[in-house]
Amino acid sequence: VTSIYLFHELPERARRESLREMTRVLKPGGLLVIEDSLQKGDHPPFDGALDYFPVNYHEPYYRTYVETPLPELVAPLGLELVGQERAWFSSIWVYKKPATSV
């Protein structure tokens, strides 16, 4: 399952629901790949720029997105983080569903 630049466009409740549904449909042993904007702390030199983005552009859910670490939203779902990488102002997370589903 892949998600590209979706989560910063959603209110927090919809982020949680989307992650639950993605996990539900993911086959055991399957991967969930998420690419989206950096979040606060992913690359501290860019944190200030993250504050200005929703001010300069109409992004109503961006502030809560950058302040709520994606790994915290995924943690209760039982997925294993197998990789994370920063690409300029983006982060990519790769999670794996256990082979024996929870």
N, CA, C and O of each residue as an XYZ file, in Angstrom:
408
protein
N       0.866     -1.157      0.000
C       0.000      0.000      0.000
C       0.913      1.220      0.000
O       1.889      1.267      0.749
N       0.601      2.208     -0.837
C       1.398      3.433     -0.886
C       0.521      4.660     -0.652
O      -0.664      4.677     -0.986
N       1.133      5.670     -0.076
C       0.476      6.949      0.137
C       1.508      8.032     -0.158
O       2.581      8.051      0.445
N       1.190      8.921     -1.072
C       2.126      9.971     -1.452
C       1.451     11.330     -1.238
O       0.467     11.661     -1.900
N       1.992     12.094     -0.316
C       1.517     13.440      0.012
C       0.025     13.501      0.323
O      -0.667     14.426     -0.100
N      -0.456     12.524      1.055
C      -1.855     12.510      1.465
C      -2.038     13.036      2.884
O      -2.943     13.834      3.133
N      -1.203     12.607      3.805
C      -1.483     12.810      5.220
C      -1.494     14.272      5.654
O      -2.239     14.619      6.570
N      -0.713     15.125      5.046
C      -0.751     16.533      5.452
C      -2.020     17.231      4.956
O      -2.302     18.361      5.356
N      -2.779     16.571      4.096
C      -4.035     17.133      3.578
C      -5.255     16.700      4.402
O      -6.374     17.136      4.131
N      -5.039     15.851      5.399
C      -6.148     15.284      6.172
C      -6.179     15.819      7.599
O      -5.130     16.095      8.182
N      -7.380     15.968      8.164
C      -7.449     16.254      9.602
C      -6.914     15.041     10.377
O      -6.885     13.927      9.854
N      -6.503     15.264     11.597
C      -5.852     14.194     12.364
C      -6.712     12.937     12.481
O      -6.197     11.828     12.347
N      -7.990     13.089     12.725
C      -8.862     11.904     12.847
C      -8.855     11.086     11.551
O      -8.793      9.857     11.594
N      -8.918     11.753     10.420
C      -8.897     11.055      9.127
C      -7.543     10.384      8.896
O      -7.479      9.325      8.271
N      -6.463     10.987      9.393
C      -5.146     10.337      9.288
C      -5.158      9.003     10.010
O      -4.705      7.989      9.479
N      -5.678      9.017     11.220
C      -5.735      7.775     12.016
C      -6.610      6.721     11.328
O      -6.232      5.553     11.240
N      -7.776      7.141     10.843
C      -8.686      6.200     10.178
C      -8.067      5.645      8.896
O      -8.207      4.457      8.602
N      -7.388      6.495      8.138
C      -6.735      6.049      6.902
C      -5.650      5.022      7.207
O      -5.538      4.010      6.516
N      -4.860      5.279      8.229
C      -3.806      4.329      8.611
C      -4.391      2.993      9.051
O      -3.857      1.937      8.712
N      -5.489      3.035      9.805
C      -6.142      1.773     10.221
C      -6.626      0.991      9.003
O      -6.446     -0.224      8.927
N      -7.242      1.692      8.051
C      -7.759      1.010      6.863
C      -6.614      0.472      5.998
O      -6.702     -0.642      5.481
N      -5.557      1.242      5.840
C      -4.400      0.766      5.070
C      -3.821     -0.497      5.709
O      -3.467     -1.450      5.016
N      -3.732     -0.487      7.038
C      -3.216     -1.658      7.749
C      -4.162     -2.844      7.582
O      -3.710     -3.977      7.422
N      -5.446     -2.597      7.619
C      -6.429     -3.685      7.490
C      -6.299     -4.392      6.150
O      -6.344     -5.621      6.094
N      -6.140     -3.636      5.073
C      -6.106     -4.256      3.745
C      -4.723     -4.781      3.364
O      -4.580     -5.503      2.378
N      -3.720     -4.423      4.135
C      -2.358     -4.876      3.859
C      -2.220     -6.352      4.177
O      -2.595     -6.796      5.262
N      -1.686     -7.111      3.238
C      -1.485     -8.543      3.464
C      -0.389     -8.755      4.501
O       0.526     -7.939      4.605
N      -0.468     -9.839      5.271
C       0.628    -10.163      6.189
C       1.951    -10.239      5.412
O       2.030    -10.874      4.361
N       2.977     -9.586      5.947
C       4.263     -9.519      5.272
C       4.353     -8.382      4.268
O       5.425     -8.127      3.718
N       3.233     -7.690      4.019
C       3.199     -6.598      3.047
C       3.780     -5.314      3.597
O       3.977     -5.164      4.803
N       4.052     -4.387      2.686
C       4.663     -3.107      3.046
C       3.684     -1.950      2.896
O       2.865     -1.922      1.978
N       3.785     -1.005      3.808
C       3.094      0.270      3.728
C       4.180      1.320      3.523
O       5.066      1.474      4.363
N       4.110      2.040      2.411
C       5.102      3.069      2.092
C       4.390      4.415      2.075
O       3.419      4.613      1.345
N       4.893      5.335      2.895
C       4.290      6.660      3.006
C       5.354      7.691      2.688
O       6.444      7.673      3.260
N       5.028      8.599      1.763
C       5.889      9.750      1.502
C       5.057     10.996      1.737
O       3.937     11.118      1.240
N       5.617     11.913      2.498
C       4.920     13.170      2.768
C       5.943     14.202      3.214
O       7.147     13.945      3.222
N       5.449     15.354      3.579
C       6.311     16.432      4.048
C       7.092     15.994      5.289
O       6.659     15.114      6.034
N       8.235     16.617      5.491
C       8.935     16.447      6.754
C       8.009     16.813      7.895
O       7.034     17.541      7.712
N       8.325     16.300      9.072
C       7.630     16.708     10.277
C       8.661     17.336     11.208
O       9.865     17.146     11.032
N       8.189     18.075     12.187
C       9.098     18.729     13.131
C      10.043     17.677     13.713
O       9.614     16.612     14.157
N      11.328     18.000     13.700
C      12.327     17.109     14.264
C      12.941     16.130     13.281
O      13.984     15.544     13.572
N      12.311     15.936     12.103
C      12.898     15.031     11.105
C      14.251     15.563     10.631
O      15.191     14.798     10.415
N      14.334     16.871     10.476
C      15.575     17.550     10.084
C      15.518     18.943     10.715
O      15.056     19.890     10.079
N      15.984     19.073     11.965
C      15.808     20.318     12.722
C      16.164     21.619     11.992
O      15.501     22.628     12.233
N      17.182     21.650     11.106
C      17.433     22.918     10.414
C      16.243     23.408      9.568
O      16.169     24.595      9.250
N      15.320     22.517      9.204
C      14.169     22.902      8.381
C      12.918     23.181      9.210
O      11.898     23.585      8.651
N      12.967     22.978     10.518
C      11.766     23.149     11.346
C      11.135     24.531     11.189
O       9.909     24.639     11.146
N      11.939     25.583     11.103
C      11.402     26.934     10.942
C      10.617     27.081      9.649
O       9.572     27.733      9.628
N      11.104     26.489      8.582
C      10.403     26.564      7.293
C       9.055     25.853      7.368
O       8.103     26.262      6.702
N       8.965     24.797      8.171
C       7.694     24.073      8.309
C       6.633     24.951      8.967
O       5.443     24.796      8.695
N       7.058     25.869      9.828
C       6.107     26.788     10.465
C       5.509     27.772      9.470
O       4.346     28.153      9.606
N       6.277     28.188      8.479
C       5.812     29.187      7.516
C       4.963     28.618      6.389
O       4.182     29.346      5.777
N       5.105     27.333      6.108
C       4.402     26.740      4.972
C       2.879     26.936      5.039
O       2.295     27.391      4.055
N       2.219     26.616      6.149
C       0.756     26.804      6.162
C       0.337     28.269      6.161
O      -0.802     28.586      5.818
N       1.241     29.159      6.539
C       0.944     30.595      6.510
C       0.978     31.101      5.067
O       0.119     31.881      4.656
N       1.956     30.661      4.317
C       2.137     31.123      2.937
C       1.215     30.429      1.935
O       0.927     30.980      0.873
N       0.758     29.232      2.265
C      -0.110     28.449      1.369
C      -1.330     28.009      2.162
O      -1.264     27.859      3.382
N      -2.423     27.806      1.479
C      -3.638     27.379      2.180
C      -3.539     25.882      2.471
O      -3.895     25.047      1.640
N      -3.057     25.568      3.645
C      -2.889     24.175      4.082
C      -3.484     24.051      5.482
O      -2.743     24.113      6.463
N      -4.786     23.881      5.600
C      -5.434     23.947      6.909
C      -5.024     22.856      7.904
O      -5.149     23.065      9.111
N      -4.546     21.716      7.443
C      -4.210     20.616      8.355
C      -2.705     20.414      8.508
O      -2.261     19.524      9.233
N      -1.935     21.238      7.830
C      -0.488     21.050      7.801
C       0.148     21.182      9.183
O       1.008     20.380      9.549
N      -0.268     22.186      9.950
C       0.344     22.415     11.263
C       0.175     21.204     12.177
O       1.129     20.786     12.834
N      -1.024     20.642     12.224
C      -1.205     19.460     13.083
C      -0.444     18.256     12.523
O       0.008     17.392     13.276
N      -0.309     18.209     11.201
C       0.470     17.115     10.598
C       1.933     17.190     11.044
O       2.480     16.183     11.493
N       2.573     18.343     10.935
C       4.000     18.435     11.265
C       4.261     18.297     12.757
O       5.379     17.984     13.167
N       3.234     18.529     13.572
C       3.414     18.451     15.020
C       3.010     17.111     15.611
O       3.209     16.890     16.805
N       2.449     16.209     14.813
C       2.042     14.888     15.293
C       2.857     13.838     14.543
O       2.514     13.478     13.416
N       3.932     13.342     15.156
C       4.804     12.403     14.449
C       4.052     11.185     13.910
O       3.335     10.497     14.637
N       4.237     10.949     12.638
C       3.588      9.799     11.993
C       3.886      8.491     12.720
O       2.973      7.683     12.890
N       5.126      8.245     13.157
C       5.382      6.990     13.876
C       4.500      6.806     15.111
O       4.180      5.673     15.469
N       4.099      7.903     15.771
C       3.193      7.792     16.920
C       1.806      7.328     16.490
O       1.139      6.603     17.228
N       1.365      7.742     15.300
C       0.051      7.316     14.800
C       0.077      5.857     14.349
O      -0.926      5.151     14.458
N       1.219      5.412     13.846
C       1.340      4.045     13.331
C       1.582      3.042     14.451
O       1.173      1.887     14.334
N       2.237      3.454     15.534
C       2.645      2.541     16.611
C       1.546      1.594     17.099
O       1.814      0.403     17.255
N       0.317      2.071     17.348
C      -0.708      1.153     17.858
C      -1.185      0.105     16.842
O      -1.928     -0.808     17.200
N      -0.765      0.233     15.591
C      -1.269     -0.652     14.538
C      -0.473     -1.946     14.399
O      -0.870     -2.837     13.648
N       0.628     -2.056     15.103
C       1.402     -3.293     15.073
C       2.303     -3.450     13.858
O       2.765     -4.554     13.571
N       2.557     -2.368     13.145
C       3.455     -2.432     11.989
C       4.886     -2.176     12.445
O       5.121     -1.450     13.410
N       5.836     -2.781     11.740
C       7.250     -2.614     12.055
C       7.878     -1.601     11.101
O       7.765     -1.737      9.882
N       8.533     -0.593     11.651
C       9.259      0.368     10.825
C      10.511     -0.316     10.298
O      11.367     -0.742     11.074
N      10.615     -0.420      8.973
C      11.785     -1.075      8.378
C      12.699     -0.074      7.677
O      13.797     -0.434      7.252
N      12.261      1.171      7.551
C      13.117      2.179      6.950
C      12.485      3.549      6.974
O      11.265      3.694      6.888
N      13.342      4.560      7.093
C      12.892      5.942      6.993
C      14.028      6.726      6.355
O      15.198      6.539      6.689
N      13.663      7.600      5.439
C      14.667      8.394      4.743
C      14.119      9.785      4.488
O      12.928      9.966      4.237
N      15.008     10.762      4.556
C      14.635     12.133      4.232
C      15.099     12.428      2.820
O      16.210     12.069      2.431
N      14.232     13.088      2.052
C      14.560     13.519      0.696
C      14.139     14.983      0.581
O      12.981     15.289      0.297
N      15.104     15.884      0.809
C      14.888     17.317      0.816
C      13.834     17.681      1.848
O      14.111     17.525      3.037
N      12.646     18.156      1.486
C      11.611     18.494      2.457
C      10.579     17.373      2.625
O       9.470     17.614      3.101
N      10.939     16.172      2.243
C      10.034     15.030      2.336
C      10.636     13.942      3.212
O      11.853     13.829      3.352
N       9.756     13.152      3.791
C      10.157     11.945      4.505
C       9.470     10.760      3.860
O       8.348     10.861      3.364
N      10.157      9.648      3.878
C       9.603      8.388      3.374
C       9.725      7.378      4.505
O      10.808      7.159      5.047
N       8.601      6.771      4.852
C       8.567      5.731      5.872
C       8.144      4.434      5.211
O       7.256      4.424      4.359
N       8.776      3.345      5.599
C       8.399      2.016      5.113
C       8.105      1.155      6.330
O       8.960      0.960      7.195
N       6.880      0.644      6.381
C       6.433     -0.229      7.463
C       6.088     -1.597      6.894
O       5.664     -1.721      5.745
N       6.276     -2.616      7.717
C       5.945     -3.984      7.314
C       4.924     -4.556      8.289
O       5.047     -4.421      9.507
N       3.907     -5.202      7.708
C       2.919     -5.895      8.538
C       3.506     -7.258      8.881
O       4.006     -7.952      7.995
N       3.455     -7.652     10.151
C       4.005     -8.955     10.510
C       3.420    -10.075      9.663
O       2.255    -10.027      9.268
N       4.238    -11.079      9.392
C       3.791    -12.207      8.573
C       2.600    -12.907      9.216
O       1.720    -13.411      8.518
N       2.573    -12.937     10.517
C       1.401    -13.457     11.235
C       0.638    -12.246     11.725
O       1.042    -11.592     12.687
N      -0.457    -11.951     11.068
C      -1.232    -10.733     11.313
C      -1.661    -10.630     12.780
O      -1.930    -11.635     13.439
N      -1.716     -9.379     13.275
C      -2.138     -9.108     14.641
C      -3.634     -9.180     14.743
O      -4.190     -8.981     15.823
